[in-house]
Short mmCIF file of C-alpha atoms in Angstrom, two decimals:
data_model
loop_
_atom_site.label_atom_id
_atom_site.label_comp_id
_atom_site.label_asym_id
_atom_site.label_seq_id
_atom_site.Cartn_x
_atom_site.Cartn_y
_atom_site.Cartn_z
CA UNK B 323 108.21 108.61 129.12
CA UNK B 324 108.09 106.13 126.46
CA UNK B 325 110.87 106.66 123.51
CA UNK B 326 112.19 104.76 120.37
CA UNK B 327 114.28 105.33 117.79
CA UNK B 328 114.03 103.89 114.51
CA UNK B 329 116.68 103.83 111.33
CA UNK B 330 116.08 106.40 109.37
CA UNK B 331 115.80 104.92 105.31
CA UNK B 332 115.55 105.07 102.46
CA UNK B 333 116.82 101.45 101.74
CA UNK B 334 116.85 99.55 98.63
CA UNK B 335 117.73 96.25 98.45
CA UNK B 336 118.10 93.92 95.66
CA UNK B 337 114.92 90.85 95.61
CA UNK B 338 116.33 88.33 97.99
CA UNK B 339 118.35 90.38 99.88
CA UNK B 340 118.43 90.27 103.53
CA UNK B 341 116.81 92.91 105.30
CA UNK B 342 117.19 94.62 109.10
CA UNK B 343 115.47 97.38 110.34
CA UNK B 344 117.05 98.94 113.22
CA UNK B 345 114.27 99.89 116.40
CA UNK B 346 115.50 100.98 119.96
CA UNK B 347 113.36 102.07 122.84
CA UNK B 348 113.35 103.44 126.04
CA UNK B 349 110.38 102.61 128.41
CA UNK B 350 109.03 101.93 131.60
CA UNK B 351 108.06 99.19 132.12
CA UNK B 352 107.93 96.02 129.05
CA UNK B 353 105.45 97.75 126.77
CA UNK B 354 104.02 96.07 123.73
CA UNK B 355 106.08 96.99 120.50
CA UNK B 356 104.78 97.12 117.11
CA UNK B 357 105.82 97.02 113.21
CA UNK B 358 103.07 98.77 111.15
CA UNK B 359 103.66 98.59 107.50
CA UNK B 360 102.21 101.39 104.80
CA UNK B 361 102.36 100.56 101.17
CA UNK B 362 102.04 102.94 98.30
CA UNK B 363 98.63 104.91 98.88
CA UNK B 364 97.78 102.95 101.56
CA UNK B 365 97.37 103.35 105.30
CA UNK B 366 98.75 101.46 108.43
CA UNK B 367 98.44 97.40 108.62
CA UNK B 368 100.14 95.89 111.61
CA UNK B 369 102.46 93.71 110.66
CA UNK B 370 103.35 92.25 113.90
CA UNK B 371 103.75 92.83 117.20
CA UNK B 372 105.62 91.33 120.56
CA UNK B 373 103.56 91.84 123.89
CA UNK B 374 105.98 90.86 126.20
CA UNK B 375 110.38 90.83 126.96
CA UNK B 376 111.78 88.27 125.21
CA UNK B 377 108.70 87.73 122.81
CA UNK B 378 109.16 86.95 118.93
CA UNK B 379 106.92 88.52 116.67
CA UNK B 380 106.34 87.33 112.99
CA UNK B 381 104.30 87.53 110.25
CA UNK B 382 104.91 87.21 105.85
CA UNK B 383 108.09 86.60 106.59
CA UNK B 384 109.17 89.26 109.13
CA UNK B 385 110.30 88.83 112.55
CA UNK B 386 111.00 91.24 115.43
CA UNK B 387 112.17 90.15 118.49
CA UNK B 388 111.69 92.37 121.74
CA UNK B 389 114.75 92.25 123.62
CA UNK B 390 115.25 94.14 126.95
CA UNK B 391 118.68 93.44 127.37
CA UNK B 392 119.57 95.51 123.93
CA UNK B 393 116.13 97.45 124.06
CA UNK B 394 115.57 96.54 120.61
CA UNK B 395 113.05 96.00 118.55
CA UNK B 396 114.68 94.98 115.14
CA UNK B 397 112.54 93.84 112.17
CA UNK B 398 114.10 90.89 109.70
CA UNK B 399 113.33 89.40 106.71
CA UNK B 400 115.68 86.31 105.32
CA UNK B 401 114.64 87.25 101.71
CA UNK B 402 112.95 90.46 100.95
CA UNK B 403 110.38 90.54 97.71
CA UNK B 404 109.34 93.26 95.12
CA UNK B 405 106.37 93.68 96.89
CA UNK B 406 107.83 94.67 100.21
CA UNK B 407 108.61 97.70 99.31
CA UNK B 408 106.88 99.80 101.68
CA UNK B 409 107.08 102.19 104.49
CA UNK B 410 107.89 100.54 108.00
CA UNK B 411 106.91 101.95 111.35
CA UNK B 412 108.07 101.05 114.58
CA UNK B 413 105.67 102.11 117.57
CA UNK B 414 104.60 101.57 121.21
CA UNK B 415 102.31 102.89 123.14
CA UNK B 416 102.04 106.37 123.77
CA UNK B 417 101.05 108.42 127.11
CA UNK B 418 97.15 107.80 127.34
CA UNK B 419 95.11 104.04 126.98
CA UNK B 420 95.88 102.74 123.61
CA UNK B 421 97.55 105.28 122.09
CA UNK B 422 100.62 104.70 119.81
CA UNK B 423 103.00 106.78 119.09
CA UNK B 424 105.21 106.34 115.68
CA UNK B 425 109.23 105.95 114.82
CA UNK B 426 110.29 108.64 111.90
CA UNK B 427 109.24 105.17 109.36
CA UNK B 428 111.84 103.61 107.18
CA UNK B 429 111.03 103.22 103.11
CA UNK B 430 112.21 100.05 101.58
CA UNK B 431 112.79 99.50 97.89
CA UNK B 432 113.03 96.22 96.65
CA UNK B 433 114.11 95.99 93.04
CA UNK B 434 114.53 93.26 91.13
CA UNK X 336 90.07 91.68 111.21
CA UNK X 337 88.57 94.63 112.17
CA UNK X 338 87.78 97.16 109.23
CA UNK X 339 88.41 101.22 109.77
CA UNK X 340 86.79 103.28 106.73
CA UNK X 341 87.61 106.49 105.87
CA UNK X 342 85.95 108.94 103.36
CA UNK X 343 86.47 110.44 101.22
CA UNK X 344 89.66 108.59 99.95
CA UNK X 345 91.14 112.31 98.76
CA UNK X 346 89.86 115.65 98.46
CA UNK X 347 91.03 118.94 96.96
CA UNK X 348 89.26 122.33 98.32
CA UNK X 349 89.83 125.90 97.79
CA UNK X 350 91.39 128.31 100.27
CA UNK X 351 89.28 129.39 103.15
CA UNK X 352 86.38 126.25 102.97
CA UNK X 353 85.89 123.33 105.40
CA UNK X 354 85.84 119.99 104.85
CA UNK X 355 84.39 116.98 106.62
CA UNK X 356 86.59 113.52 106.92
CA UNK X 357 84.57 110.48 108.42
CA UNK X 358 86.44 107.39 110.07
CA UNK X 359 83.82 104.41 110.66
CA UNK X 360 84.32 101.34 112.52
CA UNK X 361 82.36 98.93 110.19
CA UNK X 362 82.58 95.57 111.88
CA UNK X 363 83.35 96.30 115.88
CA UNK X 364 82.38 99.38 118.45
CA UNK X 365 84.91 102.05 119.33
CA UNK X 366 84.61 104.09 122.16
CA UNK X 367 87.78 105.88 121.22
CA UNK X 368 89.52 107.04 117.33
CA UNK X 369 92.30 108.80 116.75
CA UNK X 370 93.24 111.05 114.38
CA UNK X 371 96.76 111.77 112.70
CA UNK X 372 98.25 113.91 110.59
CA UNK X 373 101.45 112.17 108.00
CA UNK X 374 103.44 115.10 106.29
CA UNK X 375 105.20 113.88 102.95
CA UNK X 376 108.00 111.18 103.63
CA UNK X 377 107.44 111.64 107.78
CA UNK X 378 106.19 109.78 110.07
CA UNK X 379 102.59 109.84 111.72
CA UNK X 380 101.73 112.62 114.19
CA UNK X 381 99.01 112.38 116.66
CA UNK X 382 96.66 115.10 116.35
CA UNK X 383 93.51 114.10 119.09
CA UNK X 384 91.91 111.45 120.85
CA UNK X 385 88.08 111.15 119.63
CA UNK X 386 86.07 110.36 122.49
CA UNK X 387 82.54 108.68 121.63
CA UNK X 388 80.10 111.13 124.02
CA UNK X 389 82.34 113.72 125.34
CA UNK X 390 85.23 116.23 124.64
CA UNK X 391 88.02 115.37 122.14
CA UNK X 392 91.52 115.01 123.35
CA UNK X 393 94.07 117.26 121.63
CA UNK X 394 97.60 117.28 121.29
CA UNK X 395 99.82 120.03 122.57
CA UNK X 396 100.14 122.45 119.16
CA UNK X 397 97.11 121.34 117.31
CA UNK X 398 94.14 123.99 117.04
CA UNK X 399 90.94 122.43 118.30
CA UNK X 400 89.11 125.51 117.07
CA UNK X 401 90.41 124.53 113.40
CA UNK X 402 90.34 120.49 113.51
CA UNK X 403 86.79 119.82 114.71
CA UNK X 404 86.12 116.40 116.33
CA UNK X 405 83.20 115.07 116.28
CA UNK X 406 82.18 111.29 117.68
CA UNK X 407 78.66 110.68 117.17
CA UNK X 408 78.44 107.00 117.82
CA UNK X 409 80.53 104.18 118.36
CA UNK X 410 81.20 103.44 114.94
CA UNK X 411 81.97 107.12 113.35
CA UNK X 412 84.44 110.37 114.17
CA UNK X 413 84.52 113.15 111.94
CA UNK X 414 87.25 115.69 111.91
CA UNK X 415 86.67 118.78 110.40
CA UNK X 416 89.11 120.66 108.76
CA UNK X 417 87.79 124.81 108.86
CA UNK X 418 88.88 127.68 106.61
CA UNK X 419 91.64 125.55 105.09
CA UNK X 420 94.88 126.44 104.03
CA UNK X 421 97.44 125.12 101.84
CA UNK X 422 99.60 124.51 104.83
CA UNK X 423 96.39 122.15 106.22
CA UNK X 424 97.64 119.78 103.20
CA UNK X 425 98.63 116.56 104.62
CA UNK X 426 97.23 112.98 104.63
CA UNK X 427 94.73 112.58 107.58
CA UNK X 428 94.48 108.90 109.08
CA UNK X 429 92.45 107.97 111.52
CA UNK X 430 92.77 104.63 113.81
CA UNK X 431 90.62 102.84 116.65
CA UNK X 432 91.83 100.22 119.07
CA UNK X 433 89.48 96.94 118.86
CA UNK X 434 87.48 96.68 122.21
CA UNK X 435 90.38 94.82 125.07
CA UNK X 436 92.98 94.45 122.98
CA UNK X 437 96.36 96.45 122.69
CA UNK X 438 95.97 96.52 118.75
CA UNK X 439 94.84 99.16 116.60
CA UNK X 440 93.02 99.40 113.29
CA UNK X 441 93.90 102.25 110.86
CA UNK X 442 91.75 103.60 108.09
CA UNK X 443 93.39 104.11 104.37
CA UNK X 444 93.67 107.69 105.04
CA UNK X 445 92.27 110.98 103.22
CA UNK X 446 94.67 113.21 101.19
CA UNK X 447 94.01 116.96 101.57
CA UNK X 448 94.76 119.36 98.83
CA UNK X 449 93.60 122.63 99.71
CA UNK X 450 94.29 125.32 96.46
#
């Protein structure tokens, strides 16, 4: 079945650091991946998402490219902000139609 | 994009009382919710599959007898938490996949505080 393994936080970073996110997976098959982002007291957003081997995925910033030679899923940011500091998921599709099942989430702290 | 509500946004309860969390799909259908469960600092588990019509789905470990699923229409699950416990403390999200495509929608969650 469908596996991945994400890097395990918490990370803090100064503002304009240079972040990485470490995501591996193990599939059948060239599932979609995902990056869900939870800030403080919120719930999931999607933050981006790569449908296909070799795809790039990007959005405020933050890039993920899905690369089956590696199996990795690993979300960037050149320059991270204050208001990045979240929690970061990294998912894929679970067992049944549309499910998704979750990496442990990484929490990033961005001071300034 | 699509919008998932959830409500109430928290609730605390006293030991051995139920209580009702709705997840509504307010601008799209969905045939199927989810429902997870986040423990403090750890990541989302999936607790059941909401299926509008028929039977929830539940995951291996997870009591059907004490989260009740209910999917009235194609806009609303409820999950009902029964004779809580403070071990049924958690933050409840719920989720539904917009109609043919491979993304999913999450609501803002429900905290559960049960004295």
């Amino acid at each position: 079945g469908n596996s991945v393994t994400q890097m395990e936080g918490p990370v803090t970073l100064s503002e304009e650091a240079f972040l990485t996110i470490n995501c591996t997976y193990t599939a059948t098959g060239y599932p979609s991946l995902f990056w869900y982002v939870q800030y403080p007291g919120e719930g999931l957003q999607l933050l981006l998402k790569a449908t296909k081997a070799d795809d790039k995925g990007s959005n405020k910033g933050f890039e993920a490219t899905y690369r089956k030679e590696t199996t990795s899923f690993h979300l960037e940011k050149g320059s991270v902000q204050v208001s990045d500091s979240a929690v970061y998921f990294c998912a894929w599709p679970g067992a049944g139609s549309y499910q998704l099942t979750f990496g442990k989430g990484t929490k990033l702290s961005v001071i300034p | 994009g699509a919008v998932v509500s959830q409500h109430p946004s928290w609730v605390i309860c006293k030991s051995g009382t139920s209580v009702k969390i709705e997840c509504r799909s307010l601008d799209f259908q969905a045939t199927t919710m989810f429902w997870y469960r986040q423990f403090p600092k750890q990541s989302l588990m999936l607790m059941a599959t909401s299926n509008e019509g028929s039977k929830a789905t539940y995951e291996q470990g997870v009591e059907k007898d004490k989260f009740l699923i209910n999917h009235a229409s194609l806009t609303l699950s409820t999950l009902t938490v029964t004779s809580a416990h403070p071990e049924d403390s958690s933050f409840y999200i719920c989720s539904a996949p917009s109609l043919g495509r491979d993304e999913q929608f999450f609501g803002p969650g429900t905290r559960l505080t049960v004295l």
